Amino acid sequence: MSGLSYLCEYGGSDESESEEVTKKPKLPPPDLSKISTIPIDSHLDDPDQHNGRLRSFPHIRGNWATYAYIQYPQYDNLNELLVQFKEVVRTINEPSYLCDNLHISVTKTIVLKYHLISEFTTSLQDSIKSLESFELGFQSVAVYTNEEKTRTFLALKTDHFSKKYLLKITESIDAVLSEFSLPKFYEDPSFHMSILWWNGDWKNIISEKIEELNGILMKDSEVALNTVTIKKVDCKVGNRFYQFCLDCNGG
């Protein structure tokens, strides 16, 4: 029962001036010791619902986790590649998980205030609408960990041609981030698409298999991923999704 359910009723200020007014006995204070409460601006994060993943920063009402990325539009050749990759790294004593949103990040995950969402996304569109569409390709396998060292990722690194266009995109977005006093992307970014991940830090062990994994990626055209045309940049703001078109006439 909520503590608000216990309402005490008190007499008016003239009670002591009239003998005809009978004072009502005060109710005992409510026992709230067995009522569990959660602060209005807190959020319980259950790692068991996300394969053990932990938040990089706490959820706070009014703060919207935001990042921009290039969505990978083609999955056709990934299944065979993933089967072979998993076989190579099967010695890791931790289950691997398929990344459920295959993409290439072009910002860090930033925190955006609600009242800035409209202005920020409008500025983002203006900053990239004149940039050319391009062909995205991959050239090698790499392994990464998040900054907290709580997760390890196996990823495909983009080729040099793709990196040239991705740098133009991040430079344009960085200018917008600076206007809003938000952190810019990494100084020397390693553009990549994560495809598998593990809980914990397994970078050293997986790194020993990189040469073999690269051999699988490059051995024949049936496994190697084809290039795909990128015509837009996506942005996720909390539970909202935005898409910004590149200049398809320029590429």
PDB file of C-alpha atoms in Angstrom:
ATOM      1  CA  MET A   1       0.000   0.000   0.000  1.00  0.00           C
ATOM      2  CA  SER A   2       1.403   3.448  -0.895  1.00  0.00           C
ATOM      3  CA  GLY A   3       2.243   5.859   1.884  1.00  0.00           C
ATOM      4  CA  LEU A   4      -0.103   8.354   0.200  1.00  0.00           C
ATOM      5  CA  SER A   5      -3.034   6.154   1.175  1.00  0.00           C
ATOM      6  CA  TYR A   6      -2.593   7.117   4.824  1.00  0.00           C
ATOM      7  CA  LEU A   7      -4.337  10.483   5.104  1.00  0.00           C
ATOM      8  CA  CYS A   8      -4.612  12.169   8.485  1.00  0.00           C
ATOM      9  CA  GLU A   9      -7.476  14.568   9.159  1.00  0.00           C
ATOM     10  CA  TYR A  10      -6.890  17.448  11.538  1.00  0.00           C
ATOM     11  CA  GLY A  11      -9.205  20.002  13.107  1.00  0.00           C
ATOM     12  CA  GLY A  12      -9.202  23.688  12.238  1.00  0.00           C
ATOM     13  CA  SER A  13      -7.263  26.358  14.051  1.00  0.00           C
ATOM     14  CA  ASP A  14     -10.309  27.313  16.132  1.00  0.00           C
ATOM     15  CA  GLU A  15     -10.542  23.973  17.959  1.00  0.00           C
ATOM     16  CA  SER A  16      -8.910  25.314  21.095  1.00  0.00           C
ATOM     17  CA  GLU A  17     -11.379  28.257  21.151  1.00  0.00           C
ATOM     18  CA  SER A  18     -14.544  26.133  21.318  1.00  0.00           C
ATOM     19  CA  GLU A  19     -15.295  23.473  23.912  1.00  0.00           C
ATOM     20  CA  GLU A  20     -17.958  22.019  21.587  1.00  0.00           C
ATOM     21  CA  VAL A  21     -15.383  20.808  19.088  1.00  0.00           C
ATOM     22  CA  THR A  22     -14.183  17.296  19.830  1.00  0.00           C
ATOM     23  CA  LYS A  23     -10.556  16.750  18.877  1.00  0.00           C
ATOM     24  CA  LYS A  24     -10.015  13.764  16.570  1.00  0.00           C
ATOM     25  CA  PRO A  25      -7.309  11.347  17.664  1.00  0.00           C
ATOM     26  CA  LYS A  26      -4.156  11.391  15.519  1.00  0.00           C
ATOM     27  CA  LEU A  27      -3.570   8.296  13.410  1.00  0.00           C
ATOM     28  CA  PRO A  28      -0.283   6.489  13.944  1.00  0.00           C
ATOM     29  CA  PRO A  29       2.355   7.158  11.264  1.00  0.00           C
ATOM     30  CA  PRO A  30       2.224   4.620   8.409  1.00  0.00           C
ATOM     31  CA  ASP A  31       4.726   1.782   8.324  1.00  0.00           C
ATOM     32  CA  LEU A  32       6.483   2.202   4.952  1.00  0.00           C
ATOM     33  CA  SER A  33       9.390  -0.090   5.742  1.00  0.00           C
ATOM     34  CA  LYS A  34       8.034  -2.913   3.572  1.00  0.00           C
ATOM     35  CA  ILE A  35       7.236  -0.754   0.534  1.00  0.00           C
ATOM     36  CA  SER A  36       9.879  -0.925  -2.193  1.00  0.00           C
ATOM     37  CA  THR A  37      10.439   2.318  -4.079  1.00  0.00           C
ATOM     38  CA  ILE A  38      12.406   3.259  -7.178  1.00  0.00           C
ATOM     39  CA  PRO A  39      13.516   6.877  -7.689  1.00  0.00           C
ATOM     40  CA  ILE A  40      11.660   8.504 -10.578  1.00  0.00           C
ATOM     41  CA  ASP A  41      14.859   9.113 -12.586  1.00  0.00           C
ATOM     42  CA  SER A  42      16.430   5.683 -12.119  1.00  0.00           C
ATOM     43  CA  HIS A  43      16.249   2.606 -14.332  1.00  0.00           C
ATOM     44  CA  LEU A  44      17.060  -0.977 -13.434  1.00  0.00           C
ATOM     45  CA  ASP A  45      19.353  -2.619 -15.978  1.00  0.00           C
ATOM     46  CA  ASP A  46      19.149  -6.411 -16.136  1.00  0.00           C
ATOM     47  CA  PRO A  47      22.179  -7.882 -17.962  1.00  0.00           C
ATOM     48  CA  ASP A  48      20.421 -11.259 -18.154  1.00  0.00           C
ATOM     49  CA  GLN A  49      18.028  -9.740 -20.686  1.00  0.00           C
ATOM     50  CA  HIS A  50      20.916  -8.715 -22.966  1.00  0.00           C
ATOM     51  CA  ASN A  51      23.233 -11.763 -22.948  1.00  0.00           C
ATOM     52  CA  GLY A  52      25.222 -10.282 -20.078  1.00  0.00           C
ATOM     53  CA  ARG A  53      25.793  -6.862 -21.658  1.00  0.00           C
ATOM     54  CA  LEU A  54      26.216  -3.899 -19.307  1.00  0.00           C
ATOM     55  CA  ARG A  55      25.416  -0.262 -19.982  1.00  0.00           C
ATOM     56  CA  SER A  56      28.398   2.004 -20.657  1.00  0.00           C
ATOM     57  CA  PHE A  57      26.633   4.758 -18.709  1.00  0.00           C
ATOM     58  CA  PRO A  58      23.507   4.795 -16.509  1.00  0.00           C
ATOM     59  CA  HIS A  59      20.045   5.514 -17.867  1.00  0.00           C
ATOM     60  CA  ILE A  60      18.836   8.948 -16.746  1.00  0.00           C
ATOM     61  CA  ARG A  61      15.470  10.360 -17.711  1.00  0.00           C
ATOM     62  CA  GLY A  62      15.890  13.216 -20.180  1.00  0.00           C
ATOM     63  CA  ASN A  63      19.172  11.838 -21.527  1.00  0.00           C
ATOM     64  CA  TRP A  64      18.902  10.113 -24.917  1.00  0.00           C
ATOM     65  CA  ALA A  65      21.687   7.765 -25.988  1.00  0.00           C
ATOM     66  CA  THR A  66      22.552   8.725 -29.553  1.00  0.00           C
ATOM     67  CA  TYR A  67      24.857   7.504 -32.302  1.00  0.00           C
ATOM     68  CA  ALA A  68      25.140   7.753 -36.093  1.00  0.00           C
ATOM     69  CA  TYR A  69      26.125   4.826 -38.269  1.00  0.00           C
ATOM     70  CA  ILE A  70      26.193   3.255 -41.715  1.00  0.00           C
ATOM     71  CA  GLN A  71      23.760   0.342 -41.882  1.00  0.00           C
ATOM     72  CA  TYR A  72      25.086  -2.690 -43.766  1.00  0.00           C
ATOM     73  CA  PRO A  73      22.320  -3.597 -46.244  1.00  0.00           C
ATOM     74  CA  GLN A  74      23.450  -7.034 -47.426  1.00  0.00           C
ATOM     75  CA  TYR A  75      23.646 -10.265 -45.388  1.00  0.00           C
ATOM     76  CA  ASP A  76      23.726 -12.875 -48.147  1.00  0.00           C
ATOM     77  CA  ASN A  77      27.326 -14.051 -47.758  1.00  0.00           C
ATOM     78  CA  LEU A  78      27.634 -13.669 -43.997  1.00  0.00           C
ATOM     79  CA  ASN A  79      26.247 -17.025 -42.903  1.00  0.00           C
ATOM     80  CA  GLU A  80      29.002 -19.114 -44.469  1.00  0.00           C
ATOM     81  CA  LEU A  81      31.634 -16.673 -43.273  1.00  0.00           C
ATOM     82  CA  LEU A  82      30.344 -16.765 -39.698  1.00  0.00           C
ATOM     83  CA  VAL A  83      30.276 -20.581 -39.632  1.00  0.00           C
ATOM     84  CA  GLN A  84      33.941 -20.710 -40.579  1.00  0.00           C
ATOM     85  CA  PHE A  85      34.919 -17.904 -38.209  1.00  0.00           C
ATOM     86  CA  LYS A  86      33.187 -19.596 -35.271  1.00  0.00           C
ATOM     87  CA  GLU A  87      35.044 -22.826 -36.018  1.00  0.00           C
ATOM     88  CA  VAL A  88      38.391 -21.011 -35.828  1.00  0.00           C
ATOM     89  CA  VAL A  89      37.643 -19.351 -32.462  1.00  0.00           C
ATOM     90  CA  ARG A  90      35.768 -22.276 -30.892  1.00  0.00           C
ATOM     91  CA  THR A  91      38.488 -22.663 -28.205  1.00  0.00           C
ATOM     92  CA  ILE A  92      37.182 -19.606 -26.324  1.00  0.00           C
ATOM     93  CA  ASN A  93      35.356 -20.749 -23.185  1.00  0.00           C
ATOM     94  CA  GLU A  94      32.598 -18.195 -23.626  1.00  0.00           C
ATOM     95  CA  PRO A  95      29.595 -18.288 -25.984  1.00  0.00           C
ATOM     96  CA  SER A  96      29.741 -15.984 -29.005  1.00  0.00           C
ATOM     97  CA  TYR A  97      26.801 -13.912 -30.188  1.00  0.00           C
ATOM     98  CA  LEU A  98      25.918 -12.569 -33.615  1.00  0.00           C
ATOM     99  CA  CYS A  99      25.786  -8.789 -33.690  1.00  0.00           C
ATOM    100  CA  ASP A 100      22.129  -8.031 -34.330  1.00  0.00           C
ATOM    101  CA  ASN A 101      22.643  -4.660 -36.009  1.00  0.00           C
ATOM    102  CA  LEU A 102      25.427  -4.857 -38.574  1.00  0.00           C
ATOM    103  CA  HIS A 103      26.756  -1.344 -39.047  1.00  0.00           C
ATOM    104  CA  ILE A 104      29.782   0.927 -39.148  1.00  0.00           C
ATOM    105  CA  SER A 105      29.807   3.622 -36.476  1.00  0.00           C
ATOM    106  CA  VAL A 106      30.560   7.197 -37.530  1.00  0.00           C
ATOM    107  CA  THR A 107      30.093   8.709 -34.049  1.00  0.00           C
ATOM    108  CA  LYS A 108      30.678   7.576 -30.515  1.00  0.00           C
ATOM    109  CA  THR A 109      27.589   6.926 -28.402  1.00  0.00           C
ATOM    110  CA  ILE A 110      26.752  10.362 -27.042  1.00  0.00           C
ATOM    111  CA  VAL A 111      24.144  11.699 -24.625  1.00  0.00           C
ATOM    112  CA  LEU A 112      21.614  14.110 -26.117  1.00  0.00           C
ATOM    113  CA  LYS A 113      19.075  16.136 -24.152  1.00  0.00           C
ATOM    114  CA  TYR A 114      15.483  15.745 -25.309  1.00  0.00           C
ATOM    115  CA  HIS A 115      14.970  19.403 -26.201  1.00  0.00           C
ATOM    116  CA  LEU A 116      17.975  19.278 -28.569  1.00  0.00           C
ATOM    117  CA  ILE A 117      16.869  16.268 -30.653  1.00  0.00           C
ATOM    118  CA  SER A 118      15.062  18.206 -33.376  1.00  0.00           C
ATOM    119  CA  GLU A 119      17.773  20.822 -33.794  1.00  0.00           C
ATOM    120  CA  PHE A 120      20.540  18.221 -33.713  1.00  0.00           C
ATOM    121  CA  THR A 121      19.007  15.917 -36.327  1.00  0.00           C
ATOM    122  CA  THR A 122      18.238  18.852 -38.621  1.00  0.00           C
ATOM    123  CA  SER A 123      21.853  20.005 -38.388  1.00  0.00           C
ATOM    124  CA  LEU A 124      23.011  16.451 -39.056  1.00  0.00           C
ATOM    125  CA  GLN A 125      21.011  16.249 -42.288  1.00  0.00           C
ATOM    126  CA  ASP A 126      22.287  19.633 -43.451  1.00  0.00           C
ATOM    127  CA  SER A 127      25.880  18.614 -42.798  1.00  0.00           C
ATOM    128  CA  ILE A 128      25.887  15.424 -44.893  1.00  0.00           C
ATOM    129  CA  LYS A 129      23.288  15.958 -47.621  1.00  0.00           C
ATOM    130  CA  SER A 130      25.920  17.133 -50.115  1.00  0.00           C
ATOM    131  CA  LEU A 131      28.320  14.231 -49.451  1.00  0.00           C
ATOM    132  CA  GLU A 132      28.596  11.562 -52.115  1.00  0.00           C
ATOM    133  CA  SER A 133      27.216   8.053 -51.939  1.00  0.00           C
ATOM    134  CA  PHE A 134      29.936   5.422 -52.229  1.00  0.00           C
ATOM    135  CA  GLU A 135      30.808   1.743 -52.548  1.00  0.00           C
ATOM    136  CA  LEU A 136      31.498   0.031 -49.215  1.00  0.00           C
ATOM    137  CA  GLY A 137      33.939  -2.862 -49.104  1.00  0.00           C
ATOM    138  CA  PHE A 138      35.991  -4.802 -46.539  1.00  0.00           C
ATOM    139  CA  GLN A 139      39.604  -5.880 -46.673  1.00  0.00           C
ATOM    140  CA  SER A 140      40.572  -7.607 -43.406  1.00  0.00           C
ATOM    141  CA  VAL A 141      39.506  -9.033 -40.039  1.00  0.00           C
ATOM    142  CA  ALA A 142      40.214  -7.263 -36.747  1.00  0.00           C
ATOM    143  CA  VAL A 143      39.422  -7.694 -33.053  1.00  0.00           C
ATOM    144  CA  TYR A 144      38.347  -4.940 -30.662  1.00  0.00           C
ATOM    145  CA  THR A 145      37.184  -4.463 -27.087  1.00  0.00           C
ATOM    146  CA  ASN A 146      34.927  -1.757 -25.716  1.00  0.00           C
ATOM    147  CA  GLU A 147      36.483   0.939 -23.535  1.00  0.00           C
ATOM    148  CA  GLU A 148      35.427  -0.869 -20.350  1.00  0.00           C
ATOM    149  CA  LYS A 149      36.997  -4.169 -21.533  1.00  0.00           C
ATOM    150  CA  THR A 150      33.717  -5.951 -20.787  1.00  0.00           C
ATOM    151  CA  ARG A 151      33.047  -7.107 -24.366  1.00  0.00           C
ATOM    152  CA  THR A 152      35.172  -8.344 -27.273  1.00  0.00           C
ATOM    153  CA  PHE A 153      34.226  -7.954 -30.935  1.00  0.00           C
ATOM    154  CA  LEU A 154      35.315  -9.703 -34.098  1.00  0.00           C
ATOM    155  CA  ALA A 155      34.955  -7.269 -36.969  1.00  0.00           C
ATOM    156  CA  LEU A 156      35.554  -6.636 -40.658  1.00  0.00           C
ATOM    157  CA  LYS A 157      37.664  -3.568 -41.443  1.00  0.00           C
ATOM    158  CA  THR A 158      36.695  -1.385 -44.379  1.00  0.00           C
ATOM    159  CA  ASP A 159      38.994  -0.998 -47.375  1.00  0.00           C
ATOM    160  CA  HIS A 160      40.974   2.173 -48.140  1.00  0.00           C
ATOM    161  CA  PHE A 161      38.481   3.393 -50.740  1.00  0.00           C
ATOM    162  CA  SER A 162      35.602   3.208 -48.259  1.00  0.00           C
ATOM    163  CA  LYS A 163      37.644   4.874 -45.529  1.00  0.00           C
ATOM    164  CA  LYS A 164      38.141   7.972 -47.693  1.00  0.00           C
ATOM    165  CA  TYR A 165      34.378   8.541 -47.862  1.00  0.00           C
ATOM    166  CA  LEU A 166      33.754   7.568 -44.255  1.00  0.00           C
ATOM    167  CA  LEU A 167      36.289  10.160 -43.114  1.00  0.00           C
ATOM    168  CA  LYS A 168      34.372  12.852 -44.997  1.00  0.00           C
ATOM    169  CA  ILE A 169      31.196  11.781 -43.217  1.00  0.00           C
ATOM    170  CA  THR A 170      32.766  11.797 -39.754  1.00  0.00           C
ATOM    171  CA  GLU A 171      34.418  15.163 -40.349  1.00  0.00           C
ATOM    172  CA  SER A 172      31.061  16.687 -41.288  1.00  0.00           C
ATOM    173  CA  ILE A 173      29.317  15.124 -38.295  1.00  0.00           C
ATOM    174  CA  ASP A 174      32.156  16.175 -35.958  1.00  0.00           C
ATOM    175  CA  ALA A 175      31.473  19.801 -36.932  1.00  0.00           C
ATOM    176  CA  VAL A 176      27.868  19.377 -35.782  1.00  0.00           C
ATOM    177  CA  LEU A 177      28.956  17.671 -32.561  1.00  0.00           C
ATOM    178  CA  SER A 178      31.265  20.590 -31.796  1.00  0.00           C
ATOM    179  CA  GLU A 179      28.365  23.041 -32.192  1.00  0.00           C
ATOM    180  CA  PHE A 180      26.470  21.130 -29.508  1.00  0.00           C
ATOM    181  CA  SER A 181      29.539  20.698 -27.261  1.00  0.00           C
ATOM    182  CA  LEU A 182      29.407  16.920 -27.728  1.00  0.00           C
ATOM    183  CA  PRO A 183      32.432  14.595 -28.022  1.00  0.00           C
ATOM    184  CA  LYS A 184      33.738  14.076 -31.541  1.00  0.00           C
ATOM    185  CA  PHE A 185      34.688  10.755 -33.138  1.00  0.00           C
ATOM    186  CA  TYR A 186      38.104   9.171 -32.663  1.00  0.00           C
ATOM    187  CA  GLU A 187      41.065  11.118 -34.028  1.00  0.00           C
ATOM    188  CA  ASP A 188      42.312   8.237 -36.196  1.00  0.00           C
ATOM    189  CA  PRO A 189      39.218   6.054 -36.615  1.00  0.00           C
ATOM    190  CA  SER A 190      39.419   2.380 -37.536  1.00  0.00           C
ATOM    191  CA  PHE A 191      36.198   1.942 -39.475  1.00  0.00           C
ATOM    192  CA  HIS A 192      34.833  -1.560 -39.022  1.00  0.00           C
ATOM    193  CA  MET A 193      31.681  -3.662 -38.830  1.00  0.00           C
ATOM    194  CA  SER A 194      31.423  -5.926 -35.791  1.00  0.00           C
ATOM    195  CA  ILE A 195      29.921  -9.319 -36.606  1.00  0.00           C
ATOM    196  CA  LEU A 196      30.504 -11.454 -33.473  1.00  0.00           C
ATOM    197  CA  TRP A 197      30.920 -10.564 -29.823  1.00  0.00           C
ATOM    198  CA  TRP A 198      31.788 -12.180 -26.470  1.00  0.00           C
ATOM    199  CA  ASN A 199      31.413 -11.111 -22.869  1.00  0.00           C
ATOM    200  CA  GLY A 200      34.799 -10.350 -21.327  1.00  0.00           C
ATOM    201  CA  ASP A 201      38.203  -9.447 -22.737  1.00  0.00           C
ATOM    202  CA  TRP A 202      39.340 -12.107 -25.243  1.00  0.00           C
ATOM    203  CA  LYS A 203      41.344  -9.820 -27.513  1.00  0.00           C
ATOM    204  CA  ASN A 204      44.725 -11.509 -27.012  1.00  0.00           C
ATOM    205  CA  ILE A 205      43.388 -14.998 -27.680  1.00  0.00           C
ATOM    206  CA  ILE A 206      41.417 -14.010 -30.779  1.00  0.00           C
ATOM    207  CA  SER A 207      44.324 -11.945 -32.104  1.00  0.00           C
ATOM    208  CA  GLU A 208      46.338 -15.158 -32.385  1.00  0.00           C
ATOM    209  CA  LYS A 209      43.770 -16.354 -34.960  1.00  0.00           C
ATOM    210  CA  ILE A 210      43.648 -13.193 -37.093  1.00  0.00           C
ATOM    211  CA  GLU A 211      45.912 -14.521 -39.853  1.00  0.00           C
ATOM    212  CA  GLU A 212      43.760 -17.626 -40.237  1.00  0.00           C
ATOM    213  CA  LEU A 213      40.574 -15.560 -40.213  1.00  0.00           C
ATOM    214  CA  ASN A 214      41.952 -13.239 -42.880  1.00  0.00           C
ATOM    215  CA  GLY A 215      42.757 -16.266 -45.003  1.00  0.00           C
ATOM    216  CA  ILE A 216      39.118 -17.354 -44.816  1.00  0.00           C
ATOM    217  CA  LEU A 217      37.918 -13.880 -45.778  1.00  0.00           C
ATOM    218  CA  MET A 218      40.131 -13.701 -48.848  1.00  0.00           C
ATOM    219  CA  LYS A 219      40.319 -17.289 -50.060  1.00  0.00           C
ATOM    220  CA  ASP A 220      37.532 -17.179 -52.676  1.00  0.00           C
ATOM    221  CA  SER A 221      34.737 -15.011 -54.020  1.00  0.00           C
ATOM    222  CA  GLU A 222      32.001 -17.242 -52.595  1.00  0.00           C
ATOM    223  CA  VAL A 223      32.961 -16.259 -49.048  1.00  0.00           C
ATOM    224  CA  ALA A 224      34.435 -12.801 -49.564  1.00  0.00           C
ATOM    225  CA  LEU A 225      31.851 -10.047 -49.167  1.00  0.00           C
ATOM    226  CA  ASN A 226      30.859  -8.045 -52.219  1.00  0.00           C
ATOM    227  CA  THR A 227      30.871  -4.263 -52.156  1.00  0.00           C
ATOM    228  CA  VAL A 228      27.537  -2.515 -51.574  1.00  0.00           C
ATOM    229  CA  THR A 229      26.363   0.994 -52.393  1.00  0.00           C
ATOM    230  CA  ILE A 230      25.818   3.269 -49.395  1.00  0.00           C
ATOM    231  CA  LYS A 231      23.224   5.989 -49.963  1.00  0.00           C
ATOM    232  CA  LYS A 232      22.314   7.090 -46.441  1.00  0.00           C
ATOM    233  CA  VAL A 233      23.472   7.616 -42.882  1.00  0.00           C
ATOM    234  CA  ASP A 234      21.321   6.345 -40.015  1.00  0.00           C
ATOM    235  CA  CYS A 235      21.003   7.810 -36.544  1.00  0.00           C
ATOM    236  CA  LYS A 236      19.461   6.265 -33.439  1.00  0.00           C
ATOM    237  CA  VAL A 237      18.291   8.635 -30.698  1.00  0.00           C
ATOM    238  CA  GLY A 238      16.900   6.635 -27.795  1.00  0.00           C
ATOM    239  CA  ASN A 239      14.087   4.628 -29.385  1.00  0.00           C
ATOM    240  CA  ARG A 240      13.848   6.903 -32.429  1.00  0.00           C
ATOM    241  CA  PHE A 241      15.440   6.204 -35.802  1.00  0.00           C
ATOM    242  CA  TYR A 242      16.431   8.782 -38.411  1.00  0.00           C
ATOM    243  CA  GLN A 243      17.763   8.371 -41.949  1.00  0.00           C
ATOM    244  CA  PHE A 244      19.744  11.026 -43.813  1.00  0.00           C
ATOM    245  CA  CYS A 245      20.278  10.680 -47.555  1.00  0.00           C
ATOM    246  CA  LEU A 246      23.645  11.242 -49.198  1.00  0.00           C
ATOM    247  CA  ASP A 247      23.943  12.964 -52.557  1.00  0.00           C
ATOM    248  CA  CYS A 248      23.376  10.056 -54.917  1.00  0.00           C
ATOM    249  CA  ASN A 249      24.156  12.240 -57.931  1.00  0.00           C
ATOM    250  CA  GLY A 250      27.663  12.906 -56.737  1.00  0.00           C
ATOM    251  CA  GLY A 251      28.856   9.300 -56.357  1.00  0.00           C
TER     252      GLY A 251
END
